[in-house]
Amino acid sequence: EAGVAQSPRYKIIEKRQSVAFWCNPISGHATLYWYQQILGQGPKLLIQFQNNGVVDDSQLPKDRFSAERLKGVDSTLKIQPAKLEDSAVYLCASSLLGGPRVDTEAFFGQGTRLTVV
Amino acid sequence: GQQLNQSPQSMFIQEGEDVSMNCTSSSIFNTWLWYKQEPGEGPVLLIALYKAGELTSNGRLTAQFGITRKDSFLNISASIPSDVGIYFCAGTGNQFYFGTGTSLTVIP
């Protein structure tokens, strides 16, 4: 079974530029998550989708971050404009069960390491 | 957001020793998960726990879901160098929260 695919693996941009990350979840997984992991910390949930609907985006900085999951499969996360403090690894994960209750395992991609200079 | 407190923050042990780490929360969770993350990689699921009091093993790893549903522990027996990494607990209910991580270093 193929895992969660993310691209690119690495990205370096200047502050105030825009950047987009792509995620392809495991086939058949209804729930997709985007996490931000700052160096030395645990992952922080940014947004959770069930199919193509948003379940939770309470910690997404909506003035600069946006995400979509058209057709309920692939997802993109965008930052516009980027700030220095956005430097982090952006992880995508997916899980089988749909609905707001996440009583199942989530599987992670390798992440995209973003450096904002 | 919710914070899961993990302890210890870091561990340096000799190869062959046993390891124990735990995770506590102020909230009740329906599921506890333990992940391992190595440099440059995403977290990899080690063990999933679904019921209060449940004790589950995966090779040399053993984890338990606390009776109060507010805590969990992970034990690693007879550690080996490839156990090196950061171990995260995660609790799920309506959301999915991660702990602060325990960094494990195994000295050959």
mmCIF file with all atom_site columns, C-alpha atoms in Angstrom:
data_model
loop_
_atom_site.group_PDB
_atom_site.id
_atom_site.type_symbol
_atom_site.label_atom_id
_atom_site.label_alt_id
_atom_site.label_comp_id
_atom_site.label_asym_id
_atom_site.label_entity_id
_atom_site.label_seq_id
_atom_site.pdbx_PDB_ins_code
_atom_site.Cartn_x
_atom_site.Cartn_y
_atom_site.Cartn_z
_atom_site.occupancy
_atom_site.B_iso_or_equiv
_atom_site.pdbx_formal_charge
_atom_site.auth_seq_id
_atom_site.auth_comp_id
_atom_site.auth_asym_id
_atom_site.auth_atom_id
_atom_site.pdbx_PDB_model_num
ATOM 1   C CA . GLU A 1 1   ? 0.000   0.000  0.000  1.00 0.00 ? 1   GLU A CA 1
ATOM 2   C CA . ALA A 1 2   ? 1.413   3.375  -1.016 1.00 0.00 ? 2   ALA A CA 1
ATOM 3   C CA . GLY A 1 3   ? 1.914   5.848  1.800  1.00 0.00 ? 3   GLY A CA 1
ATOM 4   C CA . VAL A 1 4   ? 1.108   9.537  2.082  1.00 0.00 ? 4   VAL A CA 1
ATOM 5   C CA . ALA A 1 5   ? 2.971   11.445 -0.611 1.00 0.00 ? 5   ALA A CA 1
ATOM 6   C CA . GLN A 1 6   ? 4.129   15.021 -0.157 1.00 0.00 ? 6   GLN A CA 1
ATOM 7   C CA . SER A 1 7   ? 6.011   17.429 -2.364 1.00 0.00 ? 7   SER A CA 1
ATOM 8   C CA . PRO A 1 8   ? 8.307   19.197 -2.478 1.00 0.00 ? 8   PRO A CA 1
ATOM 9   C CA . ARG A 1 9   ? 10.617  17.748 0.202  1.00 0.00 ? 9   ARG A CA 1
ATOM 10  C CA . TYR A 1 10  ? 12.439  21.027 0.691  1.00 0.00 ? 10  TYR A CA 1
ATOM 11  C CA . LYS A 1 11  ? 11.681  24.645 -0.104 1.00 0.00 ? 11  LYS A CA 1
ATOM 12  C CA . ILE A 1 12  ? 13.620  27.831 0.562  1.00 0.00 ? 12  ILE A CA 1
ATOM 13  C CA . ILE A 1 13  ? 11.894  31.153 -0.027 1.00 0.00 ? 13  ILE A CA 1
ATOM 14  C CA . GLU A 1 14  ? 12.332  34.761 0.945  1.00 0.00 ? 14  GLU A CA 1
ATOM 15  C CA . LYS A 1 15  ? 9.943   36.381 3.384  1.00 0.00 ? 15  LYS A CA 1
ATOM 16  C CA . ARG A 1 16  ? 6.835   37.866 1.806  1.00 0.00 ? 16  ARG A CA 1
ATOM 17  C CA . GLN A 1 17  ? 6.971   35.300 -1.017 1.00 0.00 ? 17  GLN A CA 1
ATOM 18  C CA . SER A 1 18  ? 4.284   32.684 -1.557 1.00 0.00 ? 18  SER A CA 1
ATOM 19  C CA . VAL A 1 19  ? 4.642   28.913 -1.343 1.00 0.00 ? 19  VAL A CA 1
ATOM 20  C CA . ALA A 1 20  ? 2.403   25.894 -1.843 1.00 0.00 ? 20  ALA A CA 1
ATOM 21  C CA . PHE A 1 21  ? 2.682   22.316 -0.626 1.00 0.00 ? 21  PHE A CA 1
ATOM 22  C CA . TRP A 1 22  ? 0.942   19.289 -2.071 1.00 0.00 ? 22  TRP A CA 1
ATOM 23  C CA . CYS A 1 23  ? -0.299  16.117 -0.406 1.00 0.00 ? 23  CYS A CA 1
ATOM 24  C CA . ASN A 1 24  ? -1.730  12.879 -1.809 1.00 0.00 ? 24  ASN A CA 1
ATOM 25  C CA . PRO A 1 25  ? -3.202  10.781 1.025  1.00 0.00 ? 25  PRO A CA 1
ATOM 26  C CA . ILE A 1 26  ? -3.455  7.022  1.216  1.00 0.00 ? 26  ILE A CA 1
ATOM 27  C CA . SER A 1 27  ? -6.110  5.771  -1.170 1.00 0.00 ? 27  SER A CA 1
ATOM 28  C CA . GLY A 1 28  ? -9.520  5.551  0.460  1.00 0.00 ? 28  GLY A CA 1
ATOM 29  C CA . HIS A 1 29  ? -8.639  7.673  3.480  1.00 0.00 ? 29  HIS A CA 1
ATOM 30  C CA . ALA A 1 30  ? -11.420 10.138 4.140  1.00 0.00 ? 30  ALA A CA 1
ATOM 31  C CA . THR A 1 31  ? -9.638  12.321 6.664  1.00 0.00 ? 31  THR A CA 1
ATOM 32  C CA . LEU A 1 32  ? -6.626  14.475 5.812  1.00 0.00 ? 32  LEU A CA 1
ATOM 33  C CA . TYR A 1 33  ? -4.601  16.643 8.160  1.00 0.00 ? 33  TYR A CA 1
ATOM 34  C CA . TRP A 1 34  ? -1.986  19.333 7.763  1.00 0.00 ? 34  TRP A CA 1
ATOM 35  C CA . TYR A 1 35  ? 0.430   19.850 10.622 1.00 0.00 ? 35  TYR A CA 1
ATOM 36  C CA . GLN A 1 36  ? 3.160   22.388 11.277 1.00 0.00 ? 36  GLN A CA 1
ATOM 37  C CA . GLN A 1 37  ? 6.194   21.097 13.168 1.00 0.00 ? 37  GLN A CA 1
ATOM 38  C CA . ILE A 1 38  ? 8.652   23.691 14.370 1.00 0.00 ? 38  ILE A CA 1
ATOM 39  C CA . LEU A 1 39  ? 12.116  22.384 15.198 1.00 0.00 ? 39  LEU A CA 1
ATOM 40  C CA . GLY A 1 40  ? 12.175  20.745 18.614 1.00 0.00 ? 40  GLY A CA 1
ATOM 41  C CA . GLN A 1 41  ? 8.411   20.667 19.022 1.00 0.00 ? 41  GLN A CA 1
ATOM 42  C CA . GLY A 1 42  ? 5.596   18.235 18.412 1.00 0.00 ? 42  GLY A CA 1
ATOM 43  C CA . PRO A 1 43  ? 3.369   18.612 15.350 1.00 0.00 ? 43  PRO A CA 1
ATOM 44  C CA . LYS A 1 44  ? 0.621   21.238 15.633 1.00 0.00 ? 44  LYS A CA 1
ATOM 45  C CA . LEU A 1 45  ? -2.623  20.672 13.770 1.00 0.00 ? 45  LEU A CA 1
ATOM 46  C CA . LEU A 1 46  ? -3.368  23.390 11.220 1.00 0.00 ? 46  LEU A CA 1
ATOM 47  C CA . ILE A 1 47  ? -6.394  22.000 9.445  1.00 0.00 ? 47  ILE A CA 1
ATOM 48  C CA . GLN A 1 48  ? -8.391  18.779 9.244  1.00 0.00 ? 48  GLN A CA 1
ATOM 49  C CA . PHE A 1 49  ? -10.524 17.742 6.276  1.00 0.00 ? 49  PHE A CA 1
ATOM 50  C CA . GLN A 1 50  ? -13.152 15.050 6.039  1.00 0.00 ? 50  GLN A CA 1
ATOM 51  C CA . ASN A 1 51  ? -13.456 14.300 2.337  1.00 0.00 ? 51  ASN A CA 1
ATOM 52  C CA . ASN A 1 52  ? -13.535 17.816 0.838  1.00 0.00 ? 52  ASN A CA 1
ATOM 53  C CA . GLY A 1 53  ? -15.035 19.576 3.868  1.00 0.00 ? 53  GLY A CA 1
ATOM 54  C CA . VAL A 1 54  ? -13.166 21.350 6.672  1.00 0.00 ? 54  VAL A CA 1
ATOM 55  C CA . VAL A 1 55  ? -13.692 19.750 10.106 1.00 0.00 ? 55  VAL A CA 1
ATOM 56  C CA . ASP A 1 56  ? -11.307 21.947 12.102 1.00 0.00 ? 56  ASP A CA 1
ATOM 57  C CA . ASP A 1 57  ? -9.185  24.918 11.099 1.00 0.00 ? 57  ASP A CA 1
ATOM 58  C CA . SER A 1 58  ? -9.127  26.684 14.460 1.00 0.00 ? 58  SER A CA 1
ATOM 59  C CA . GLN A 1 59  ? -5.324  26.868 14.550 1.00 0.00 ? 59  GLN A CA 1
ATOM 60  C CA . LEU A 1 60  ? -4.809  27.901 10.933 1.00 0.00 ? 60  LEU A CA 1
ATOM 61  C CA . PRO A 1 61  ? -3.511  31.498 10.602 1.00 0.00 ? 61  PRO A CA 1
ATOM 62  C CA . LYS A 1 62  ? -6.146  32.408 8.063  1.00 0.00 ? 62  LYS A CA 1
ATOM 63  C CA . ASP A 1 63  ? -4.674  35.785 7.222  1.00 0.00 ? 63  ASP A CA 1
ATOM 64  C CA . ARG A 1 64  ? -1.820  34.046 5.430  1.00 0.00 ? 64  ARG A CA 1
ATOM 65  C CA . PHE A 1 65  ? -2.507  30.315 5.298  1.00 0.00 ? 65  PHE A CA 1
ATOM 66  C CA . SER A 1 66  ? -5.084  28.588 3.140  1.00 0.00 ? 66  SER A CA 1
ATOM 67  C CA . ALA A 1 67  ? -5.798  24.971 2.285  1.00 0.00 ? 67  ALA A CA 1
ATOM 68  C CA . GLU A 1 68  ? -8.134  23.127 0.006  1.00 0.00 ? 68  GLU A CA 1
ATOM 69  C CA . ARG A 1 69  ? -9.019  19.567 -0.788 1.00 0.00 ? 69  ARG A CA 1
ATOM 70  C CA . LEU A 1 70  ? -10.953 19.659 -4.000 1.00 0.00 ? 70  LEU A CA 1
ATOM 71  C CA . LYS A 1 71  ? -12.622 16.347 -4.934 1.00 0.00 ? 71  LYS A CA 1
ATOM 72  C CA . GLY A 1 72  ? -11.802 14.980 -1.491 1.00 0.00 ? 72  GLY A CA 1
ATOM 73  C CA . VAL A 1 73  ? -8.461  13.431 -2.431 1.00 0.00 ? 73  VAL A CA 1
ATOM 74  C CA . ASP A 1 74  ? -5.329  15.568 -2.943 1.00 0.00 ? 74  ASP A CA 1
ATOM 75  C CA . SER A 1 75  ? -4.801  18.688 -0.890 1.00 0.00 ? 75  SER A CA 1
ATOM 76  C CA . THR A 1 76  ? -2.722  21.838 -1.145 1.00 0.00 ? 76  THR A CA 1
ATOM 77  C CA . LEU A 1 77  ? -1.575  24.132 1.645  1.00 0.00 ? 77  LEU A CA 1
ATOM 78  C CA . LYS A 1 78  ? -0.554  27.675 0.728  1.00 0.00 ? 78  LYS A CA 1
ATOM 79  C CA . ILE A 1 79  ? 1.234   30.410 2.609  1.00 0.00 ? 79  ILE A CA 1
ATOM 80  C CA . GLN A 1 80  ? 0.966   33.947 1.263  1.00 0.00 ? 80  GLN A CA 1
ATOM 81  C CA . PRO A 1 81  ? 2.933   35.969 2.257  1.00 0.00 ? 81  PRO A CA 1
ATOM 82  C CA . ALA A 1 82  ? 5.466   33.919 4.218  1.00 0.00 ? 82  ALA A CA 1
ATOM 83  C CA . LYS A 1 83  ? 7.097   35.134 7.417  1.00 0.00 ? 83  LYS A CA 1
ATOM 84  C CA . LEU A 1 84  ? 10.352  34.054 9.018  1.00 0.00 ? 84  LEU A CA 1
ATOM 85  C CA . GLU A 1 85  ? 8.455   32.243 11.790 1.00 0.00 ? 85  GLU A CA 1
ATOM 86  C CA . ASP A 1 86  ? 6.774   30.005 9.204  1.00 0.00 ? 86  ASP A CA 1
ATOM 87  C CA . SER A 1 87  ? 10.041  28.075 8.878  1.00 0.00 ? 87  SER A CA 1
ATOM 88  C CA . ALA A 1 88  ? 9.063   24.551 9.874  1.00 0.00 ? 88  ALA A CA 1
ATOM 89  C CA . VAL A 1 89  ? 8.300   21.098 8.551  1.00 0.00 ? 89  VAL A CA 1
ATOM 90  C CA . TYR A 1 90  ? 4.788   20.833 7.137  1.00 0.00 ? 90  TYR A CA 1
ATOM 91  C CA . LEU A 1 91  ? 3.408   17.339 7.580  1.00 0.00 ? 91  LEU A CA 1
ATOM 92  C CA . CYS A 1 92  ? 0.410   15.832 5.877  1.00 0.00 ? 92  CYS A CA 1
ATOM 93  C CA . ALA A 1 93  ? -1.371  12.835 7.378  1.00 0.00 ? 93  ALA A CA 1
ATOM 94  C CA . SER A 1 94  ? -4.421  10.790 6.507  1.00 0.00 ? 94  SER A CA 1
ATOM 95  C CA . SER A 1 95  ? -6.695  8.361  8.317  1.00 0.00 ? 95  SER A CA 1
ATOM 96  C CA . LEU A 1 96  ? -9.400  5.958  7.240  1.00 0.00 ? 96  LEU A CA 1
ATOM 97  C CA . LEU A 1 97  ? -12.409 7.039  9.239  1.00 0.00 ? 97  LEU A CA 1
ATOM 98  C CA . GLY A 1 98  ? -14.455 10.039 8.330  1.00 0.00 ? 98  GLY A CA 1
ATOM 99  C CA . GLY A 1 99  ? -16.344 12.295 10.725 1.00 0.00 ? 99  GLY A CA 1
ATOM 100 C CA . PRO A 1 100 ? -15.122 14.608 13.466 1.00 0.00 ? 100 PRO A CA 1
ATOM 101 C CA . ARG A 1 101 ? -14.168 11.755 15.780 1.00 0.00 ? 101 ARG A CA 1
ATOM 102 C CA . VAL A 1 102 ? -10.717 10.566 14.925 1.00 0.00 ? 102 VAL A CA 1
ATOM 103 C CA . ASP A 1 103 ? -10.694 7.158  16.584 1.00 0.00 ? 103 ASP A CA 1
ATOM 104 C CA . THR A 1 104 ? -8.188  5.655  14.272 1.00 0.00 ? 104 THR A CA 1
ATOM 105 C CA . GLU A 1 105 ? -4.543  5.831  13.347 1.00 0.00 ? 105 GLU A CA 1
ATOM 106 C CA . ALA A 1 106 ? -3.190  8.607  11.175 1.00 0.00 ? 106 ALA A CA 1
ATOM 107 C CA . PHE A 1 107 ? -0.332  7.914  8.779  1.00 0.00 ? 107 PHE A CA 1
ATOM 108 C CA . PHE A 1 108 ? 2.149   10.636 7.950  1.00 0.00 ? 108 PHE A CA 1
ATOM 109 C CA . GLY A 1 109 ? 4.058   11.700 4.886  1.00 0.00 ? 109 GLY A CA 1
ATOM 110 C CA . GLN A 1 110 ? 7.742   12.631 5.024  1.00 0.00 ? 110 GLN A CA 1
ATOM 111 C CA . GLY A 1 111 ? 6.934   16.316 5.224  1.00 0.00 ? 111 GLY A CA 1
ATOM 112 C CA . THR A 1 112 ? 8.063   19.457 3.440  1.00 0.00 ? 112 THR A CA 1
ATOM 113 C CA . ARG A 1 113 ? 10.833  21.386 5.141  1.00 0.00 ? 113 ARG A CA 1
ATOM 114 C CA . LEU A 1 114 ? 10.256  25.102 4.585  1.00 0.00 ? 114 LEU A CA 1
ATOM 115 C CA . THR A 1 115 ? 12.960  27.662 5.253  1.00 0.00 ? 115 THR A CA 1
ATOM 116 C CA . VAL A 1 116 ? 12.009  31.321 5.060  1.00 0.00 ? 116 VAL A CA 1
ATOM 117 C CA . VAL A 1 117 ? 14.969  33.687 4.801  1.00 0.00 ? 117 VAL A CA 1
ATOM 118 C CA . GLY B 2 1   ? -4.892  23.987 21.516 1.00 0.00 ? 1   GLY B CA 1
ATOM 119 C CA . GLN B 2 2   ? -4.688  20.998 23.800 1.00 0.00 ? 2   GLN B CA 1
ATOM 120 C CA . GLN B 2 3   ? -1.262  20.192 25.213 1.00 0.00 ? 3   GLN B CA 1
ATOM 121 C CA . LEU B 2 4   ? -0.085  16.722 26.036 1.00 0.00 ? 4   LEU B CA 1
ATOM 122 C CA . ASN B 2 5   ? 2.826   16.666 28.457 1.00 0.00 ? 5   ASN B CA 1
ATOM 123 C CA . GLN B 2 6   ? 5.471   14.051 27.857 1.00 0.00 ? 6   GLN B CA 1
ATOM 124 C CA . SER B 2 7   ? 8.262   13.078 30.190 1.00 0.00 ? 7   SER B CA 1
ATOM 125 C CA . PRO B 2 8   ? 11.112  12.834 30.244 1.00 0.00 ? 8   PRO B CA 1
ATOM 126 C CA . GLN B 2 9   ? 12.026  15.414 27.614 1.00 0.00 ? 9   GLN B CA 1
ATOM 127 C CA . SER B 2 10  ? 15.189  13.503 26.739 1.00 0.00 ? 10  SER B CA 1
ATOM 128 C CA . MET B 2 11  ? 16.928  10.270 27.691 1.00 0.00 ? 11  MET B CA 1
ATOM 129 C CA . PHE B 2 12  ? 20.470  8.991  27.268 1.00 0.00 ? 12  PHE B CA 1
ATOM 130 C CA . ILE B 2 13  ? 20.751  5.279  27.940 1.00 0.00 ? 13  ILE B CA 1
ATOM 131 C CA . GLN B 2 14  ? 23.125  2.390  27.396 1.00 0.00 ? 14  GLN B CA 1
ATOM 132 C CA . GLU B 2 15  ? 22.310  -0.221 24.790 1.00 0.00 ? 15  GLU B CA 1
ATOM 133 C CA . GLY B 2 16  ? 20.401  -3.074 26.410 1.00 0.00 ? 16  GLY B CA 1
ATOM 134 C CA . GLU B 2 17  ? 18.673  -0.944 29.025 1.00 0.00 ? 17  GLU B CA 1
ATOM 135 C CA . ASP B 2 18  ? 14.910  -0.619 29.286 1.00 0.00 ? 18  ASP B CA 1
ATOM 136 C CA . VAL B 2 19  ? 13.197  2.715  28.603 1.00 0.00 ? 19  VAL B CA 1
ATOM 137 C CA . SER B 2 20  ? 9.999   4.145  30.012 1.00 0.00 ? 20  SER B CA 1
ATOM 138 C CA . MET B 2 21  ? 8.239   7.348  29.007 1.00 0.00 ? 21  MET B CA 1
ATOM 139 C CA . ASN B 2 22  ? 4.790   8.703  29.670 1.00 0.00 ? 22  ASN B CA 1
ATOM 140 C CA . CYS B 2 23  ? 2.238   11.194 28.512 1.00 0.00 ? 23  CYS B CA 1
ATOM 141 C CA . THR B 2 24  ? -0.419  13.032 30.506 1.00 0.00 ? 24  THR B CA 1
ATOM 142 C CA . SER B 2 25  ? -3.324  15.262 29.636 1.00 0.00 ? 25  SER B CA 1
ATOM 143 C CA . SER B 2 26  ? -5.929  17.336 31.408 1.00 0.00 ? 26  SER B CA 1
ATOM 144 C CA . SER B 2 27  ? -8.560  15.991 29.008 1.00 0.00 ? 27  SER B CA 1
ATOM 145 C CA . ILE B 2 28  ? -9.963  12.548 28.299 1.00 0.00 ? 28  ILE B CA 1
ATOM 146 C CA . PHE B 2 29  ? -9.064  10.915 25.009 1.00 0.00 ? 29  PHE B CA 1
ATOM 147 C CA . ASN B 2 30  ? -10.713 8.084  23.095 1.00 0.00 ? 30  ASN B CA 1
ATOM 148 C CA . THR B 2 31  ? -7.495  6.812  21.547 1.00 0.00 ? 31  THR B CA 1
ATOM 149 C CA . TRP B 2 32  ? -3.828  7.032  22.456 1.00 0.00 ? 32  TRP B CA 1
ATOM 150 C CA . LEU B 2 33  ? -1.185  6.627  19.805 1.00 0.00 ? 33  LEU B CA 1
ATOM 151 C CA . TRP B 2 34  ? 2.587   6.416  20.021 1.00 0.00 ? 34  TRP B CA 1
ATOM 152 C CA . TYR B 2 35  ? 4.781   7.577  17.141 1.00 0.00 ? 35  TYR B CA 1
ATOM 153 C CA . LYS B 2 36  ? 8.507   7.582  16.467 1.00 0.00 ? 36  LYS B CA 1
ATOM 154 C CA . GLN B 2 37  ? 10.104  10.279 14.349 1.00 0.00 ? 37  GLN B CA 1
ATOM 155 C CA . GLU B 2 38  ? 13.594  10.152 12.899 1.00 0.00 ? 38  GLU B CA 1
ATOM 156 C CA . PRO B 2 39  ? 15.425  13.164 11.439 1.00 0.00 ? 39  PRO B CA 1
ATOM 157 C CA . GLY B 2 40  ? 13.989  14.280 8.110  1.00 0.00 ? 40  GLY B CA 1
ATOM 158 C CA . GLU B 2 41  ? 11.056  11.896 8.276  1.00 0.00 ? 41  GLU B CA 1
ATOM 159 C CA . GLY B 2 42  ? 7.430   12.082 9.257  1.00 0.00 ? 42  GLY B CA 1
ATOM 160 C CA . PRO B 2 43  ? 6.209   10.356 12.431 1.00 0.00 ? 43  PRO B CA 1
ATOM 161 C CA . VAL B 2 44  ? 5.711   6.596  12.097 1.00 0.00 ? 44  VAL B CA 1
ATOM 162 C CA . LEU B 2 45  ? 2.973   4.882  14.072 1.00 0.00 ? 45  LEU B CA 1
ATOM 163 C CA . LEU B 2 46  ? 4.251   2.355  16.636 1.00 0.00 ? 46  LEU B CA 1
ATOM 164 C CA . ILE B 2 47  ? 1.255   1.416  18.767 1.00 0.00 ? 47  ILE B CA 1
ATOM 165 C CA . ALA B 2 48  ? -2.427  2.356  18.911 1.00 0.00 ? 48  ALA B CA 1
ATOM 166 C CA . LEU B 2 49  ? -4.565  1.998  22.052 1.00 0.00 ? 49  LEU B CA 1
ATOM 167 C CA . TYR B 2 50  ? -8.364  2.114  21.944 1.00 0.00 ? 50  TYR B CA 1
ATOM 168 C CA . LYS B 2 51  ? -9.669  1.182  25.405 1.00 0.00 ? 51  LYS B CA 1
ATOM 169 C CA . ALA B 2 52  ? -8.958  2.428  28.917 1.00 0.00 ? 52  ALA B CA 1
ATOM 170 C CA . GLY B 2 53  ? -6.682  -0.041 30.662 1.00 0.00 ? 53  GLY B CA 1
ATOM 171 C CA . GLU B 2 54  ? -5.592  -1.648 27.388 1.00 0.00 ? 54  GLU B CA 1
ATOM 172 C CA . LEU B 2 55  ? -2.042  -2.990 27.338 1.00 0.00 ? 55  LEU B CA 1
ATOM 173 C CA . THR B 2 56  ? -0.583  -3.610 23.882 1.00 0.00 ? 56  THR B CA 1
ATOM 174 C CA . SER B 2 57  ? 2.796   -4.870 22.721 1.00 0.00 ? 57  SER B CA 1
ATOM 175 C CA . ASN B 2 58  ? 4.622   -4.527 19.426 1.00 0.00 ? 58  ASN B CA 1
ATOM 176 C CA . GLY B 2 59  ? 7.890   -6.452 19.598 1.00 0.00 ? 59  GLY B CA 1
ATOM 177 C CA . ARG B 2 60  ? 10.026  -4.852 22.293 1.00 0.00 ? 60  ARG B CA 1
ATOM 178 C CA . LEU B 2 61  ? 7.527   -2.021 22.728 1.00 0.00 ? 61  LEU B CA 1
ATOM 179 C CA . THR B 2 62  ? 4.684   -2.067 25.244 1.00 0.00 ? 62  THR B CA 1
ATOM 180 C CA . ALA B 2 63  ? 2.155   0.701  25.775 1.00 0.00 ? 63  ALA B CA 1
ATOM 181 C CA . GLN B 2 64  ? -0.814  1.139  28.062 1.00 0.00 ? 64  GLN B CA 1
ATOM 182 C CA . PHE B 2 65  ? -3.922  3.305  27.918 1.00 0.00 ? 65  PHE B CA 1
ATOM 183 C CA . GLY B 2 66  ? -4.453  4.745  31.401 1.00 0.00 ? 66  GLY B CA 1
ATOM 184 C CA . ILE B 2 67  ? -7.615  3.878  33.340 1.00 0.00 ? 67  ILE B CA 1
ATOM 185 C CA . THR B 2 68  ? -8.518  7.542  33.687 1.00 0.00 ? 68  THR B CA 1
ATOM 186 C CA . ARG B 2 69  ? -8.112  7.971  29.890 1.00 0.00 ? 69  ARG B CA 1
ATOM 187 C CA . LYS B 2 70  ? -5.867  10.942 30.634 1.00 0.00 ? 70  LYS B CA 1
ATOM 188 C CA . ASP B 2 71  ? -2.508  9.236  30.389 1.00 0.00 ? 71  ASP B CA 1
ATOM 189 C CA . SER B 2 72  ? -0.460  6.604  28.625 1.00 0.00 ? 72  SER B CA 1
ATOM 190 C CA . PHE B 2 73  ? 3.005   5.126  28.900 1.00 0.00 ? 73  PHE B CA 1
ATOM 191 C CA . LEU B 2 74  ? 5.418   3.510  26.480 1.00 0.00 ? 74  LEU B CA 1
ATOM 192 C CA . ASN B 2 75  ? 8.122   1.027  27.470 1.00 0.00 ? 75  ASN B CA 1
ATOM 193 C CA . ILE B 2 76  ? 10.969  -0.163 25.276 1.00 0.00 ? 76  ILE B CA 1
ATOM 194 C CA . SER B 2 77  ? 12.814  -3.245 26.489 1.00 0.00 ? 77  SER B CA 1
ATOM 195 C CA . ALA B 2 78  ? 16.445  -4.096 25.737 1.00 0.00 ? 78  ALA B CA 1
ATOM 196 C CA . SER B 2 79  ? 17.112  -0.936 23.747 1.00 0.00 ? 79  SER B CA 1
ATOM 197 C CA . ILE B 2 80  ? 19.236  -1.048 20.599 1.00 0.00 ? 80  ILE B CA 1
ATOM 198 C CA . PRO B 2 81  ? 20.975  1.769  18.676 1.00 0.00 ? 81  PRO B CA 1
ATOM 199 C CA . SER B 2 82  ? 18.216  1.953  16.041 1.00 0.00 ? 82  SER B CA 1
ATOM 200 C CA . ASP B 2 83  ? 15.732  2.943  18.755 1.00 0.00 ? 83  ASP B CA 1
ATOM 201 C CA . VAL B 2 84  ? 17.231  6.428  18.577 1.00 0.00 ? 84  VAL B CA 1
ATOM 202 C CA . GLY B 2 85  ? 14.680  9.083  17.674 1.00 0.00 ? 85  GLY B CA 1
ATOM 203 C CA . ILE B 2 86  ? 11.956  11.276 19.075 1.00 0.00 ? 86  ILE B CA 1
ATOM 204 C CA . TYR B 2 87  ? 8.901   9.530  20.486 1.00 0.00 ? 87  TYR B CA 1
ATOM 205 C CA . PHE B 2 88  ? 5.581   11.339 20.433 1.00 0.00 ? 88  PHE B CA 1
ATOM 206 C CA . CYS B 2 89  ? 2.331   10.434 22.084 1.00 0.00 ? 89  CYS B CA 1
ATOM 207 C CA . ALA B 2 90  ? -0.898  11.551 20.463 1.00 0.00 ? 90  ALA B CA 1
ATOM 208 C CA . GLY B 2 91  ? -4.412  11.633 21.816 1.00 0.00 ? 91  GLY B CA 1
ATOM 209 C CA . THR B 2 92  ? -7.558  11.670 19.744 1.00 0.00 ? 92  THR B CA 1
ATOM 210 C CA . GLY B 2 93  ? -11.146 12.539 20.398 1.00 0.00 ? 93  GLY B CA 1
ATOM 211 C CA . ASN B 2 94  ? -12.673 15.213 18.265 1.00 0.00 ? 94  ASN B CA 1
ATOM 212 C CA . GLN B 2 95  ? -9.203  16.394 17.350 1.00 0.00 ? 95  GLN B CA 1
ATOM 213 C CA . PHE B 2 96  ? -5.744  14.960 17.136 1.00 0.00 ? 96  PHE B CA 1
ATOM 214 C CA . TYR B 2 97  ? -3.171  16.346 19.584 1.00 0.00 ? 97  TYR B CA 1
ATOM 215 C CA . PHE B 2 98  ? 0.520   15.560 19.896 1.00 0.00 ? 98  PHE B CA 1
ATOM 216 C CA . GLY B 2 99  ? 2.732   15.517 22.939 1.00 0.00 ? 99  GLY B CA 1
ATOM 217 C CA . THR B 2 100 ? 5.914   17.495 23.347 1.00 0.00 ? 100 THR B CA 1
ATOM 218 C CA . GLY B 2 101 ? 8.153   14.533 22.500 1.00 0.00 ? 101 GLY B CA 1
ATOM 219 C CA . THR B 2 102 ? 10.825  12.448 24.233 1.00 0.00 ? 102 THR B CA 1
ATOM 220 C CA . SER B 2 103 ? 14.224  12.387 22.567 1.00 0.00 ? 103 SER B CA 1
ATOM 221 C CA . LEU B 2 104 ? 15.953  9.022  23.003 1.00 0.00 ? 104 LEU B CA 1
ATOM 222 C CA . THR B 2 105 ? 19.684  8.486  22.554 1.00 0.00 ? 105 THR B CA 1
ATOM 223 C CA . VAL B 2 106 ? 21.078  4.956  22.848 1.00 0.00 ? 106 VAL B CA 1
ATOM 224 C CA . ILE B 2 107 ? 24.775  4.657  23.548 1.00 0.00 ? 107 ILE B CA 1
ATOM 225 C CA . PRO B 2 108 ? 26.323  1.483  22.092 1.00 0.00 ? 108 PRO B CA 1
#
